[in-house]
Every structure is written in structure tokens, then in C-alpha cells.
Coordinates of N, CA and C and ligand atoms in Angstrom, one line a residue:
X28 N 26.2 103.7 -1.7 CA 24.8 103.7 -1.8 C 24.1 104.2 -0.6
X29 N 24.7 103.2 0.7 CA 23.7 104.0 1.9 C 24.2 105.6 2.6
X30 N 25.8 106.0 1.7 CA 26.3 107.1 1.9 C 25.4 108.1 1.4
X31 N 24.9 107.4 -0.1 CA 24.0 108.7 -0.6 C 23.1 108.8 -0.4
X32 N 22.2 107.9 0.1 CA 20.8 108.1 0.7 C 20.8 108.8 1.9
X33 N 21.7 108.8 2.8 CA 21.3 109.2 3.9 C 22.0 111.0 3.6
X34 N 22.6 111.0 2.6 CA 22.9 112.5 2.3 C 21.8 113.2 1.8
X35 N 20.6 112.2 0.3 CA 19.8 112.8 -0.3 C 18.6 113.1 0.8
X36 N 18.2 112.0 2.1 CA 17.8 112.3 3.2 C 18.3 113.6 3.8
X37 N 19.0 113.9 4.4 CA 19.3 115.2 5.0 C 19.1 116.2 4.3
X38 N 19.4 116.2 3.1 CA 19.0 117.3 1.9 C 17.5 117.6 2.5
X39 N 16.7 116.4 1.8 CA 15.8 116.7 2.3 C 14.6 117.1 3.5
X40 N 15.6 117.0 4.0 CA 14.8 117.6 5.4 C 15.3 118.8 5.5
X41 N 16.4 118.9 5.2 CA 16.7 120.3 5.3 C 16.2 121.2 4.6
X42 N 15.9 121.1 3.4 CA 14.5 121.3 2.3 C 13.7 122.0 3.2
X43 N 13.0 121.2 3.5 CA 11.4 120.6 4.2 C 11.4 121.8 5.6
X44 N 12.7 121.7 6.4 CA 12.8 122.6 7.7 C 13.0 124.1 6.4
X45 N 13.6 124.5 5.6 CA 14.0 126.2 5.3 C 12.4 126.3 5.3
X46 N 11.4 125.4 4.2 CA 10.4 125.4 4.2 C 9.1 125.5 5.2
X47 N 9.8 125.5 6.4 CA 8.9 125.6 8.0 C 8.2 124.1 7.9
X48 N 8.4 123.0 7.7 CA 7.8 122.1 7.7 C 8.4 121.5 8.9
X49 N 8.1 121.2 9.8 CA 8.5 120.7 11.5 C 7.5 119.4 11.6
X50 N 6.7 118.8 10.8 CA 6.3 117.2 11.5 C 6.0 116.8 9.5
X51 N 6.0 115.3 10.2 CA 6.5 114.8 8.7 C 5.0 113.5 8.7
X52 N 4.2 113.5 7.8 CA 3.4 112.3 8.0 C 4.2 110.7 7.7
X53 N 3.1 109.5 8.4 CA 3.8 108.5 8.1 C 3.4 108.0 6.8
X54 N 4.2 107.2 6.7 CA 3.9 106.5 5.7 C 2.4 105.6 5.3
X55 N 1.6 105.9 4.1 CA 0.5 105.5 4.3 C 0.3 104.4 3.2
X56 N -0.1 103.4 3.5 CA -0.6 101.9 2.3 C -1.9 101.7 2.8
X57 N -2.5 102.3 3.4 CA -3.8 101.9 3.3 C -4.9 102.2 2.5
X58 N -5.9 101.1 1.8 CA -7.1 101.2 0.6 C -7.2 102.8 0.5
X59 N -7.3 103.4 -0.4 CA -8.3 104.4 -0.7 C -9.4 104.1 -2.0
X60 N -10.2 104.8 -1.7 CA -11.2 105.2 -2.3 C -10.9 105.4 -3.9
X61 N -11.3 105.3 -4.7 CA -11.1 105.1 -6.2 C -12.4 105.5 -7.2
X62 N -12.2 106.3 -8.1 CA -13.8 106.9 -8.5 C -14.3 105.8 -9.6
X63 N -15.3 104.9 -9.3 CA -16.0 104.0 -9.9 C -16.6 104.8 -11.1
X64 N -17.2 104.1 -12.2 CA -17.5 104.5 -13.2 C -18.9 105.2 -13.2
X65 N -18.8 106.2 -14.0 CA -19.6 107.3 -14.1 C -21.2 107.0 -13.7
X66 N -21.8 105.8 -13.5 CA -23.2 105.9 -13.5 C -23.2 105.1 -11.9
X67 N -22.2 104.4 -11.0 CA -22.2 104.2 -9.8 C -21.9 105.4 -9.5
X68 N -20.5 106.1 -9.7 CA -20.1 107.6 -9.5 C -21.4 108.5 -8.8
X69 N -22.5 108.5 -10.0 CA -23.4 109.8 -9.3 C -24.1 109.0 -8.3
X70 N -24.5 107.4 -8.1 CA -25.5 107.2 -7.2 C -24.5 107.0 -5.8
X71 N -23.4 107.1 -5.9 CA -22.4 106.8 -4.8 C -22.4 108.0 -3.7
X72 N -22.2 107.9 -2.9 CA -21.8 108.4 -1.6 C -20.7 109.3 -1.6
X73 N -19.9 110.0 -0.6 CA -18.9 110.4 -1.7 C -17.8 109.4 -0.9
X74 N -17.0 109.5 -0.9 CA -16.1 107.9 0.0 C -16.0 107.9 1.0
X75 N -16.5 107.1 2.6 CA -15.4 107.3 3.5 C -14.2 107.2 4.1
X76 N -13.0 107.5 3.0 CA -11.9 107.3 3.3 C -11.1 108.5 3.5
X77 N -10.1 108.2 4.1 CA -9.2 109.2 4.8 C -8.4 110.0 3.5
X78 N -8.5 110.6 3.4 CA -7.8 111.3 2.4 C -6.7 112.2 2.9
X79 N -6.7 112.5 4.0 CA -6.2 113.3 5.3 C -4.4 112.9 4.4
X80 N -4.0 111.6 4.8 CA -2.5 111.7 4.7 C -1.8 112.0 3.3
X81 N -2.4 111.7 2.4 CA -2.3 112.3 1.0 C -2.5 114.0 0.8
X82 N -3.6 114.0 1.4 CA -3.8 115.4 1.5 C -2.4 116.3 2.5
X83 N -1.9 115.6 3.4 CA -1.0 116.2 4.6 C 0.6 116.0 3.6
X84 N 0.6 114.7 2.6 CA 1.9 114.5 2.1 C 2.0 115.9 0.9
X85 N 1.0 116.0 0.1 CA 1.0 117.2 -1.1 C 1.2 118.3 -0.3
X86 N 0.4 118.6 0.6 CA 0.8 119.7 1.7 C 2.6 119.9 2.0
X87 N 3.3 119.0 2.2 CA 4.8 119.1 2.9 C 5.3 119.5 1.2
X88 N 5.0 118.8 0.5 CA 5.5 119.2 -0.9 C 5.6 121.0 -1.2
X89 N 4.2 121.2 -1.1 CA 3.6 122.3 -1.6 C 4.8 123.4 -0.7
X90 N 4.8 123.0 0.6 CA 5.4 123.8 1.3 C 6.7 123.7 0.9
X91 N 7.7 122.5 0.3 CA 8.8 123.1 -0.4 C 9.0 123.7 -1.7
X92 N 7.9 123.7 -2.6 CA 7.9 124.3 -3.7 C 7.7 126.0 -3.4
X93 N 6.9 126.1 -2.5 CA 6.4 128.1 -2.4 C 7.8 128.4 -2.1
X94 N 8.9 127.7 -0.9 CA 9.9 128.7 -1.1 C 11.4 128.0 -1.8
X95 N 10.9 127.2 -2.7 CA 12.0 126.9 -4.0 C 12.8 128.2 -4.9
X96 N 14.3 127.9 -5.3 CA 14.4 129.1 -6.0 C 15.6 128.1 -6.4
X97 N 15.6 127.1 -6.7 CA 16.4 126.3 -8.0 C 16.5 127.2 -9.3
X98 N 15.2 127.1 -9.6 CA 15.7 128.6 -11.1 C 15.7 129.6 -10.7
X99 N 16.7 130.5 -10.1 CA 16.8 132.0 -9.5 C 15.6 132.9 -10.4
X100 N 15.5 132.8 -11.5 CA 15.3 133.7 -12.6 C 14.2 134.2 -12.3
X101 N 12.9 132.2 -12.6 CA 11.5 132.0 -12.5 C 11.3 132.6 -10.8
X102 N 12.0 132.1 -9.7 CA 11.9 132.8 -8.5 C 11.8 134.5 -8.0
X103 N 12.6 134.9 -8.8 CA 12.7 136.1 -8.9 C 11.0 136.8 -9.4
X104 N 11.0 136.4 -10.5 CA 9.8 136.7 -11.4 C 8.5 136.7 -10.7
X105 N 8.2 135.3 -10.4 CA 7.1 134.8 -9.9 C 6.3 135.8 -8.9
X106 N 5.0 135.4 -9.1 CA 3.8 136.1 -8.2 C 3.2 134.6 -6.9
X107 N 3.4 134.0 -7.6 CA 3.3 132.7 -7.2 C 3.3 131.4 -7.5
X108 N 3.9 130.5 -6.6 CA 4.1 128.9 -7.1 C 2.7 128.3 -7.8
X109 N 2.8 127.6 -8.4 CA 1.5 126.8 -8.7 C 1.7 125.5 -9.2
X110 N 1.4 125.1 -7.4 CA 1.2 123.3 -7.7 C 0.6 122.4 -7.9
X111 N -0.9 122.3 -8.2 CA -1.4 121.7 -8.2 C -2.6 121.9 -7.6
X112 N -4.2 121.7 -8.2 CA -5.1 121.3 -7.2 C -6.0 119.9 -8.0
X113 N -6.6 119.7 -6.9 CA -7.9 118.7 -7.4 C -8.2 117.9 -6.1
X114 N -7.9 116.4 -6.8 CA -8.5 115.5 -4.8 C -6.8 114.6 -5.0
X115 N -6.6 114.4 -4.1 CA -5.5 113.8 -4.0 C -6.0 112.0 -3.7
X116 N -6.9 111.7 -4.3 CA -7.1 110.6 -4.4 C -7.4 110.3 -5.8
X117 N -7.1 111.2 -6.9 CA -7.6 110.8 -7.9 C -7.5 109.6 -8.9
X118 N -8.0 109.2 -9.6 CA -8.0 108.8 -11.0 C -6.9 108.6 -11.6
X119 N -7.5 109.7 -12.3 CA -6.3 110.4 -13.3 C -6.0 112.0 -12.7
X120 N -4.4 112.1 -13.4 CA -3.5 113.2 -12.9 C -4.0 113.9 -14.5
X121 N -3.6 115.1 -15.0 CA -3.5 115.5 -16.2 C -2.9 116.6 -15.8
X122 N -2.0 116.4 -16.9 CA -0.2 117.2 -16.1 C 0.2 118.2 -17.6
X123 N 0.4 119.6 -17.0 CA 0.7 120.5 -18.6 C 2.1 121.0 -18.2
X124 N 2.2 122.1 -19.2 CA 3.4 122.3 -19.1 C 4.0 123.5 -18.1
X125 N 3.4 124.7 -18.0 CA 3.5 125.7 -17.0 C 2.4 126.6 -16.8
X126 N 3.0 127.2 -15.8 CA 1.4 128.5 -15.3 C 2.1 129.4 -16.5
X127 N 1.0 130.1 -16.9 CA 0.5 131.2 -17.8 C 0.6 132.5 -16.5
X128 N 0.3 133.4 -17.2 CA -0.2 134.9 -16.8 C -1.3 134.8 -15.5
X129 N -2.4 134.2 -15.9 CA -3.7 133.4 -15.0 C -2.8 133.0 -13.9
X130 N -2.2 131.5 -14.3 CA -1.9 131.0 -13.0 C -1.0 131.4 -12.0
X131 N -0.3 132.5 -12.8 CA 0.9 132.6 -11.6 C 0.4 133.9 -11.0
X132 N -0.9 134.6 -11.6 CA -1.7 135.6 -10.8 C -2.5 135.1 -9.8
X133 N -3.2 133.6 -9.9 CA -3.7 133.2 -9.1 C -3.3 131.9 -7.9
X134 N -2.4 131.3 -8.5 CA -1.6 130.5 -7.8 C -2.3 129.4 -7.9
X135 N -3.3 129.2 -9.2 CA -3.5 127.9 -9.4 C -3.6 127.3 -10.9
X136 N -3.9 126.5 -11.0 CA -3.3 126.0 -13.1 C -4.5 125.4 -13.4
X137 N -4.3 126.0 -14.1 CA -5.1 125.8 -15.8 C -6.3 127.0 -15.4
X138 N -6.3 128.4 -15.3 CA -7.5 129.0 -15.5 C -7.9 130.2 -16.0
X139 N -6.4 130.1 -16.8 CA -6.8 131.3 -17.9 C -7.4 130.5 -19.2
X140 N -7.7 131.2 -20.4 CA -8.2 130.6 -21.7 C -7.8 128.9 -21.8
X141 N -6.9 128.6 -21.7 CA -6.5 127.4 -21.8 C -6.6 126.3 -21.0
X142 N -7.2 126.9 -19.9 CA -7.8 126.1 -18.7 C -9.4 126.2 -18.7
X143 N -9.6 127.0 -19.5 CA -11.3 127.2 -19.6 C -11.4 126.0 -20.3
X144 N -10.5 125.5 -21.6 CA -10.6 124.7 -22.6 C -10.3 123.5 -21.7
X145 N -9.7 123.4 -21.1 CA -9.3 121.7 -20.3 C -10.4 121.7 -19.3
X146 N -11.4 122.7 -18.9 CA -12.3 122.5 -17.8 C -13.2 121.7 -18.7
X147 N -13.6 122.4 -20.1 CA -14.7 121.8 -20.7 C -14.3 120.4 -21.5
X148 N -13.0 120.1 -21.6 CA -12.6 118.7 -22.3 C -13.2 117.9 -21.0
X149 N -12.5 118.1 -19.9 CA -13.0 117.3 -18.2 C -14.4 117.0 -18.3
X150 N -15.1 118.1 -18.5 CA -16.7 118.0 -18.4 C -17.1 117.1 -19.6
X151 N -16.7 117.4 -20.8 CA -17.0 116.4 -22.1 C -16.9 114.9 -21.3
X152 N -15.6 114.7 -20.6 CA -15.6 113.1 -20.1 C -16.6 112.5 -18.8
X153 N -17.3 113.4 -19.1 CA -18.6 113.5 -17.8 C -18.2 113.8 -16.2
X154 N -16.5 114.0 -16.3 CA -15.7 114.3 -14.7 C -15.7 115.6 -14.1
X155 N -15.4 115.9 -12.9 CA -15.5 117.2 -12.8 C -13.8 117.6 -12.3
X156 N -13.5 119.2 -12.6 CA -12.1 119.4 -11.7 C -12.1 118.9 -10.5
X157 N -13.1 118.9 -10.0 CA -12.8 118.1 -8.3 C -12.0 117.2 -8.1
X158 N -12.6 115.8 -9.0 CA -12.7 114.5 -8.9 C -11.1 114.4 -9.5
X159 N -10.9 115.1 -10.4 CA -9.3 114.8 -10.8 C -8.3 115.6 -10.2
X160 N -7.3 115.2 -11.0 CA -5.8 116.3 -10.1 C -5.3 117.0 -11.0
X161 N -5.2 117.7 -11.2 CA -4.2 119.0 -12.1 C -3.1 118.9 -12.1
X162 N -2.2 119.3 -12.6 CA -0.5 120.3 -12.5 C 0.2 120.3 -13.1
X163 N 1.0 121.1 -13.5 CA 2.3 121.1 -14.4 C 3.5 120.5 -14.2
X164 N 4.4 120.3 -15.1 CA 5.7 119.9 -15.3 C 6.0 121.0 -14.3
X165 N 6.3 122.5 -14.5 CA 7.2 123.6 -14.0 C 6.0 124.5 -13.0
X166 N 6.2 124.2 -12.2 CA 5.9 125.3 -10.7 C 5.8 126.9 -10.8
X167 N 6.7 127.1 -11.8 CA 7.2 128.7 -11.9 C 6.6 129.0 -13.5
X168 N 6.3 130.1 -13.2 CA 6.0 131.1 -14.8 C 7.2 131.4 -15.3
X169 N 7.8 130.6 -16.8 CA 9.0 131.4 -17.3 C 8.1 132.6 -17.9
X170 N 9.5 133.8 -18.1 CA 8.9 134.9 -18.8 C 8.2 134.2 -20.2
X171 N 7.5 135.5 -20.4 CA 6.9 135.4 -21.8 C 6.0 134.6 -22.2
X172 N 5.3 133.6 -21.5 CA 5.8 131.7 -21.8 C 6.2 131.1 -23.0
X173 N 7.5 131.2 -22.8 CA 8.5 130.6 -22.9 C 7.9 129.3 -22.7
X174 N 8.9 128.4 -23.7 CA 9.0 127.0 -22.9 C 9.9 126.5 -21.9
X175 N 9.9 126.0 -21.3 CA 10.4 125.5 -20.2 C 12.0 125.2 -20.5
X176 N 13.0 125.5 -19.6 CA 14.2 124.7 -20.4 C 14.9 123.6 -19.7
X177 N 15.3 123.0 -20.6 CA 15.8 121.3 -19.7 C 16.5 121.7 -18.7
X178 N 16.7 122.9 -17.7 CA 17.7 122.6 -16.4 C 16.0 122.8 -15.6
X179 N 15.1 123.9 -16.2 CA 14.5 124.2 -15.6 C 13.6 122.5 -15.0
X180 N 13.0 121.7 -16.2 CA 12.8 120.9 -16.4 C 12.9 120.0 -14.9
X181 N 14.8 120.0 -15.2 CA 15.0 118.6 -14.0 C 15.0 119.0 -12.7
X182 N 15.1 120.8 -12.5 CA 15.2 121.3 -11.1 C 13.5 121.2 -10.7
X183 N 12.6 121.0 -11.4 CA 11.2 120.7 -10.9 C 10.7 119.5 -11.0
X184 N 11.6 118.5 -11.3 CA 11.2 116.9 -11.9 C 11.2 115.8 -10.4
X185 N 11.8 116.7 -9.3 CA 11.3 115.7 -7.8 C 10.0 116.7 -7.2
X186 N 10.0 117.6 -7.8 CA 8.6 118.1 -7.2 C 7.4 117.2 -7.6
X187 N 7.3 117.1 -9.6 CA 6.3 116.7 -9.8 C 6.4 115.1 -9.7
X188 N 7.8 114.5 -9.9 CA 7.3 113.1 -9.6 C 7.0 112.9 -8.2
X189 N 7.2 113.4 -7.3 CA 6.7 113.0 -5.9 C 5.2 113.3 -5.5
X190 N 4.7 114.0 -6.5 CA 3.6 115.0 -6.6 C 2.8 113.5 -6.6
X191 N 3.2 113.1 -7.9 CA 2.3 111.9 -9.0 C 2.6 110.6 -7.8
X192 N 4.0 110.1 -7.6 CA 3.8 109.1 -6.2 C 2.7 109.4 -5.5
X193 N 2.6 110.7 -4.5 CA 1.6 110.7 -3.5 C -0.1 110.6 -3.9
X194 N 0.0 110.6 -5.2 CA -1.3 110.8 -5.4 C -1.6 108.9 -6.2
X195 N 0.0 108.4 -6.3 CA -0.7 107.2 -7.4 C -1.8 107.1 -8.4
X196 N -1.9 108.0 -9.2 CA -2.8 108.0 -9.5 C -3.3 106.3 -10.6
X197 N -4.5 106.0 -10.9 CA -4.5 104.5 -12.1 C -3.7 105.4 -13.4
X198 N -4.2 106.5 -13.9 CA -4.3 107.0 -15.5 C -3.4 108.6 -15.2
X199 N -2.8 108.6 -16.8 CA -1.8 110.2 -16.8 C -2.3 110.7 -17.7
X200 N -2.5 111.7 -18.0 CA -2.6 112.5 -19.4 C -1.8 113.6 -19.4
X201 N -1.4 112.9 -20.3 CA -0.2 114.4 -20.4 C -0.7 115.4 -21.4
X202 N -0.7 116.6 -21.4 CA -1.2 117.7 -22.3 C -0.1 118.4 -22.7
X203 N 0.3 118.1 -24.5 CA 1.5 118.4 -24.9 C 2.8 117.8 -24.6
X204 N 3.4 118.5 -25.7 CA 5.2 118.0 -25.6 C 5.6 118.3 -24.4
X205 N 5.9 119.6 -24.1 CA 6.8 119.4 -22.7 C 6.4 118.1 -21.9
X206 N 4.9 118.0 -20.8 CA 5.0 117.5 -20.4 C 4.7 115.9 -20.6
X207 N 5.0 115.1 -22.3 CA 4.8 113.9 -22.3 C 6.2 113.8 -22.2
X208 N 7.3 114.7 -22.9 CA 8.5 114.2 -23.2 C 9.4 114.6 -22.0
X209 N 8.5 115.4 -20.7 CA 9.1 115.1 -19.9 C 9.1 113.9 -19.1
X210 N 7.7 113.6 -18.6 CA 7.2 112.3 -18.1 C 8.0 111.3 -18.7
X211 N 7.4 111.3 -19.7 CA 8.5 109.8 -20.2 C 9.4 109.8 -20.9
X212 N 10.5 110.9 -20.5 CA 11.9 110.9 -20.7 C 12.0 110.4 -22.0
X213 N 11.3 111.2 -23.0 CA 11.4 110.9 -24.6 C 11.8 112.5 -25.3
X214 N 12.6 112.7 -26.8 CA 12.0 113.3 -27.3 C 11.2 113.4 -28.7
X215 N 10.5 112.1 -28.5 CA 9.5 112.0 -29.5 C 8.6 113.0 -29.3
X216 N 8.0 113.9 -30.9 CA 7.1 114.5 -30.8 C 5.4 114.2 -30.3
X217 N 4.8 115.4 -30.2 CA 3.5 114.4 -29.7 C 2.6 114.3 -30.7
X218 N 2.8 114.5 -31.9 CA 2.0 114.2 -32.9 C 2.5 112.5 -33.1
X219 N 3.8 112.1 -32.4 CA 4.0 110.7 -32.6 C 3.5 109.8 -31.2
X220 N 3.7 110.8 -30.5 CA 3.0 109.9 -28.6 C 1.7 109.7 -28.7
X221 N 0.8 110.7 -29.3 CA -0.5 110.6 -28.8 C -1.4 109.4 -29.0
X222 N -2.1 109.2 -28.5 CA -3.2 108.2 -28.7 C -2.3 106.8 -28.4
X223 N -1.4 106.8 -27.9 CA -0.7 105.5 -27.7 C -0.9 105.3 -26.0
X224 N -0.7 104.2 -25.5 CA -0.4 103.7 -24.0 C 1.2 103.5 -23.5
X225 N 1.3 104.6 -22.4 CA 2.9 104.3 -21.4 C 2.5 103.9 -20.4
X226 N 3.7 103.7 -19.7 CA 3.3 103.5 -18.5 C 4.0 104.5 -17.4
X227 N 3.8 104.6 -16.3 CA 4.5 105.4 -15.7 C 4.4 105.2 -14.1
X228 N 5.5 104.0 -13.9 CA 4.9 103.8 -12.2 C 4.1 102.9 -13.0
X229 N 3.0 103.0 -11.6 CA 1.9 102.4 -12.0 C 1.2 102.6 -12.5
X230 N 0.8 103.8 -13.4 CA 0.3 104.4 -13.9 C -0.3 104.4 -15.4
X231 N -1.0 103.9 -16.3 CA -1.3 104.0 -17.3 C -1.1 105.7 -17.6
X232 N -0.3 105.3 -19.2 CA -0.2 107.5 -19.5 C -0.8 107.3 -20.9
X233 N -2.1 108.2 -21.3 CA -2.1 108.7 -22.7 C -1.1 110.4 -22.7
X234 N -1.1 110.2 -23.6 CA -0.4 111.7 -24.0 C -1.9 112.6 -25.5
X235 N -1.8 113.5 -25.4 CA -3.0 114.7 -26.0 C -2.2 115.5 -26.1
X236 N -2.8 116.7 -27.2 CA -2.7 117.8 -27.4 C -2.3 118.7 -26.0
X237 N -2.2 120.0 -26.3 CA -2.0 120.8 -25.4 C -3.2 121.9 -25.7
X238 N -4.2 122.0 -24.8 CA -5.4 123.2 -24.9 C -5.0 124.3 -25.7
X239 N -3.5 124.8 -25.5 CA -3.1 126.1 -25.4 C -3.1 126.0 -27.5
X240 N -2.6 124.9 -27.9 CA -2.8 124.1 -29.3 C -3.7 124.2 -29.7
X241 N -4.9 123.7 -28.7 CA -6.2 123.7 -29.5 C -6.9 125.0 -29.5
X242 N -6.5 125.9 -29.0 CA -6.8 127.2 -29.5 C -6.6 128.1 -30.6
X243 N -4.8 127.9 -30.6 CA -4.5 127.6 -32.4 C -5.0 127.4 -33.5
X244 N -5.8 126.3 -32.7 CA -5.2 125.1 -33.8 C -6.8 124.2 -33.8
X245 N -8.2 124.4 -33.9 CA -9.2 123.8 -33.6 C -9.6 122.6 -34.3
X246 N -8.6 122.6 -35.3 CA -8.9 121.2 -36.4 C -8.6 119.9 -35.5
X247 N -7.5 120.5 -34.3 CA -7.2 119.5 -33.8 C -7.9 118.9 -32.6
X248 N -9.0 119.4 -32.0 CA -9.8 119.4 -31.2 C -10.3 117.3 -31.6
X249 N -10.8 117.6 -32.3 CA -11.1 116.3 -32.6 C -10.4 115.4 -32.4
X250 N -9.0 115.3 -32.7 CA -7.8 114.1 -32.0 C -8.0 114.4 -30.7
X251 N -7.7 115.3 -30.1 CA -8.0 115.2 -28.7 C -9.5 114.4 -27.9
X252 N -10.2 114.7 -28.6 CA -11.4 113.8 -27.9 C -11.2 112.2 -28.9
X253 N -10.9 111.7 -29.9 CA -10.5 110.8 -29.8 C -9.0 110.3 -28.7
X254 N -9.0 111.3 -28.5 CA -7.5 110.7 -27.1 C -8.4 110.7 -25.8
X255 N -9.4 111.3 -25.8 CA -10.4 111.2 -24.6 C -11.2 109.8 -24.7
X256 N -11.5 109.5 -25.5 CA -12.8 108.8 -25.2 C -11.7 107.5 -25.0
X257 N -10.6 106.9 -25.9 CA -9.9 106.3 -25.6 C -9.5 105.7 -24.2
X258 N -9.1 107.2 -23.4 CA -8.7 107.2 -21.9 C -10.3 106.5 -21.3
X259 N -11.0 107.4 -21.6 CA -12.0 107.0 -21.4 C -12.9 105.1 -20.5
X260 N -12.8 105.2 -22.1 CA -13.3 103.7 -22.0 C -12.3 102.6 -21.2
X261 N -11.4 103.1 -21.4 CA -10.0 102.0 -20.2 C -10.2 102.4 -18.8
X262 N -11.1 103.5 -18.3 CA -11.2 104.1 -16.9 C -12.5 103.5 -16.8
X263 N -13.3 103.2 -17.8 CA -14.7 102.4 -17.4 C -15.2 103.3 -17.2
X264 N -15.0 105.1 -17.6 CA -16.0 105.9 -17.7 C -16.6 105.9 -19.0
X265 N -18.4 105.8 -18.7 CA -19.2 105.9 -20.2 C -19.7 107.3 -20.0
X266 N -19.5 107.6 -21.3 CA -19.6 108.4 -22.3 C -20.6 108.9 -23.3
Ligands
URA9 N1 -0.8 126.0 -19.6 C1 -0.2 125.0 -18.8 O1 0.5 124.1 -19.3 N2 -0.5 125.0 -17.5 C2 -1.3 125.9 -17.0 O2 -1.5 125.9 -15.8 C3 -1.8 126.9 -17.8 C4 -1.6 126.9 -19.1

């Protein structure tokens, strides 16, 4: 046991150094800031809390995912990684399945068509992209989009759970199959996950539609905002 930890240790620093990462932050348990419900929200301040070491931990990550090449294929391909943005103190995380054409042009997620649609679901819940966190299951654009495939899956599955650790978020939303039945290591469909409560960590998880779905598919728009208002009201945001 302490043989393999101190190997999966070395791994990872050696990670971390191909990656140019040379100083490592400490470990942080101190209070942060937490977004109170929607009508303190606007009359509030914005927090004075450090967000610095969260912000510096997603940083060492970010820096091993840009020069990751676990999937030679997606590595080869790519125009760019796409990890994640928002506040790294967030709320809720809301986690999809991969960058599109958009994101792996711009090196960030959700902002092609599909991200237009999850901008305006965010804003229906009166939140802004700011205030939450974004990101995918997969880092890399498969061709075509394709879905994701289970090696791909587990060779990005310490990116994004360490992702979700450093940010702790209270609440998960998962958007779509990939990323519910990744998260919680199910392969129940998500016409069977949704609208239900997991847990993950510490984390409360609804599972929803996938935007890219509700384009498709508009009849289903409406389950989705019943999966919102749900999340919703458990976050103590009114609506
Ligand atoms: N679909 C996803 O799952 N993620 C993105 O970033 C864009 C489209």
C-alpha cells in the first residue's frame, strides 16, 4: 500500500515537472466563501475570500492536462485542451461530455450552439457563468464528436475528479449520459438518472439532459427545467 502510493506520488510529479510545473501549493481547509441565495446574492459584496489556492490548484492541473497525450489519437488531433472555466469556489459544477468544434477552437466549453443553450438554462436559474464552474468528462475533441470511449473515459477520469475535489463543489449536474454514467460509475440510462439525487463526495448530483439533446429534441426542454428548478430549490436559489 505505502509501496504504491509513494510510486502513484512520483508519477505524479513527474506528470506535473514534463508539465513545467516547478512549485506545488499547500494544502488548503480553510472557510471559503459559498454563493448564498439569489436575493442576498445581488445585495452581497462579492466575498473576501482567497480564492488564490483553488485557483493555483486548477492551475497545476490545467498545466498537466495541455500537455497530456494518454489518448495519442485525441492529442494528435486537438487544437486545444479544454478544462474548464468559471470560479473555482463554486456552488455547483455542471459537467458535459466533450469539447465540440467551438471548444476545441477556442479552448474553452460549452460555446458553440450547445453552450449557447446551457448559457441560457444558467441564466433561467437566475446564475451567471461566472458564479459556477463548467467542464467536461473528456479534455480532448474525439473526431467527428464521437462519443467518448471507455479507455478514453478512464485516461481523463483523474483529471476531472481532481478537478471536482479542488473545487468541492455543494451540487453536480451532470448534462447527459456520458457524463452521469461516468460520474457515478453507472450504466443506467439518463432517461432513468434524471431528476433523481446522488451523491458524489460531498457533493449532491442531479443528472439532466444534454443541451446538445435539447436541440434535437425541444420537447424535452421542459424535463430539463423541471431538473432545474428541483436543483434549484435544494441550493436555496429562488426562482
Ligand atoms: N458539449 C459538451 O459536452 N461539452 C462542450 O464543451 C460542448 C458541447
Amino acid at each position: 500500500m505505502a509501496r504504491h502510493s509513494a510510486r502513484a506520488i512520483r508519477q505524479r510529479l513527474e506528470s506535473l515537472s514534463a508539465g513545467g510545473v516547478t512549485d506545488l501549493p499547500r494544502a488548503h481547509r480553510q472557510p471559503v466563501a459559498r454563493m448564498p441565495p439569489a436575493a442576498a446574492r445581488e445585495a452581497a459584496p462579492k466575498p473576501a475570500v482567497a480564492t488564490g489556492s483553488r485557483d493555483h490548484a486548477l492551475d497545476v492541473i490545467r498545466q498537466e492536462v495541455a500537455v497530456c497525450r494518454r489518448c495519442e489519437s485525441l492529442a494528435c488531433a486537438r487544437q486545444n485542451t479544454v478544462f474548464g472555466a468559471g470560479a473555482a469556489t463554486a456552488r455547483i459544477c455542471f459537467v458535459g461530455e466533450a469539447p465540440g468544434a467551438d471548444e476545441d477552437a477556442s479552448g474553452l466549453p460549452f460555446v458553440g450552439p450547445a453552450g449557447q443553450l446551457l448559457t441560457k438554462i444558467i441564466e433561467a436559474c437566475t446564475l451567471t457563468r461566472d458564479e459556477v464552474y463548467i467542464l467536461n468528462v473528456l479534455k480532448c475533441r474525439p473526431p467527428d464528436n464521437r462519443q467518448p470511449l471507455p479507455e478514453e473515459i478512464a485516461n481523463c477520469r483523474e483529471y476531472f475528479e481532481r478537478q471536482l475535489q479542488v473545487i468541492a463543489p455543494e451540487f453536480i449536474c451532470c448534462l447527459g449520459t456520458t457524463a452521469a454514467q461516468a460520474l457515478l460509475q453507472t450504466t443506467e440510462p439518463i432517461g432513468k438518472l434524471r431528476g433523481r439525487w446522488f451523491t458524489h463526495g460531498t457533493a449532491q448530483v442531479l443528472c439532466t439532459y444534454h443541451p446538445s439533446y435539447l436541440l434535437r429534441t425541444p420537447g424535452a426542454k421542459r424535463h430539463v427545467w423541471d431538473d432545474m428548478k428541483l436543483l434549484m430549490a435544494r441550493m436555496g436559489v429562488e426562482l
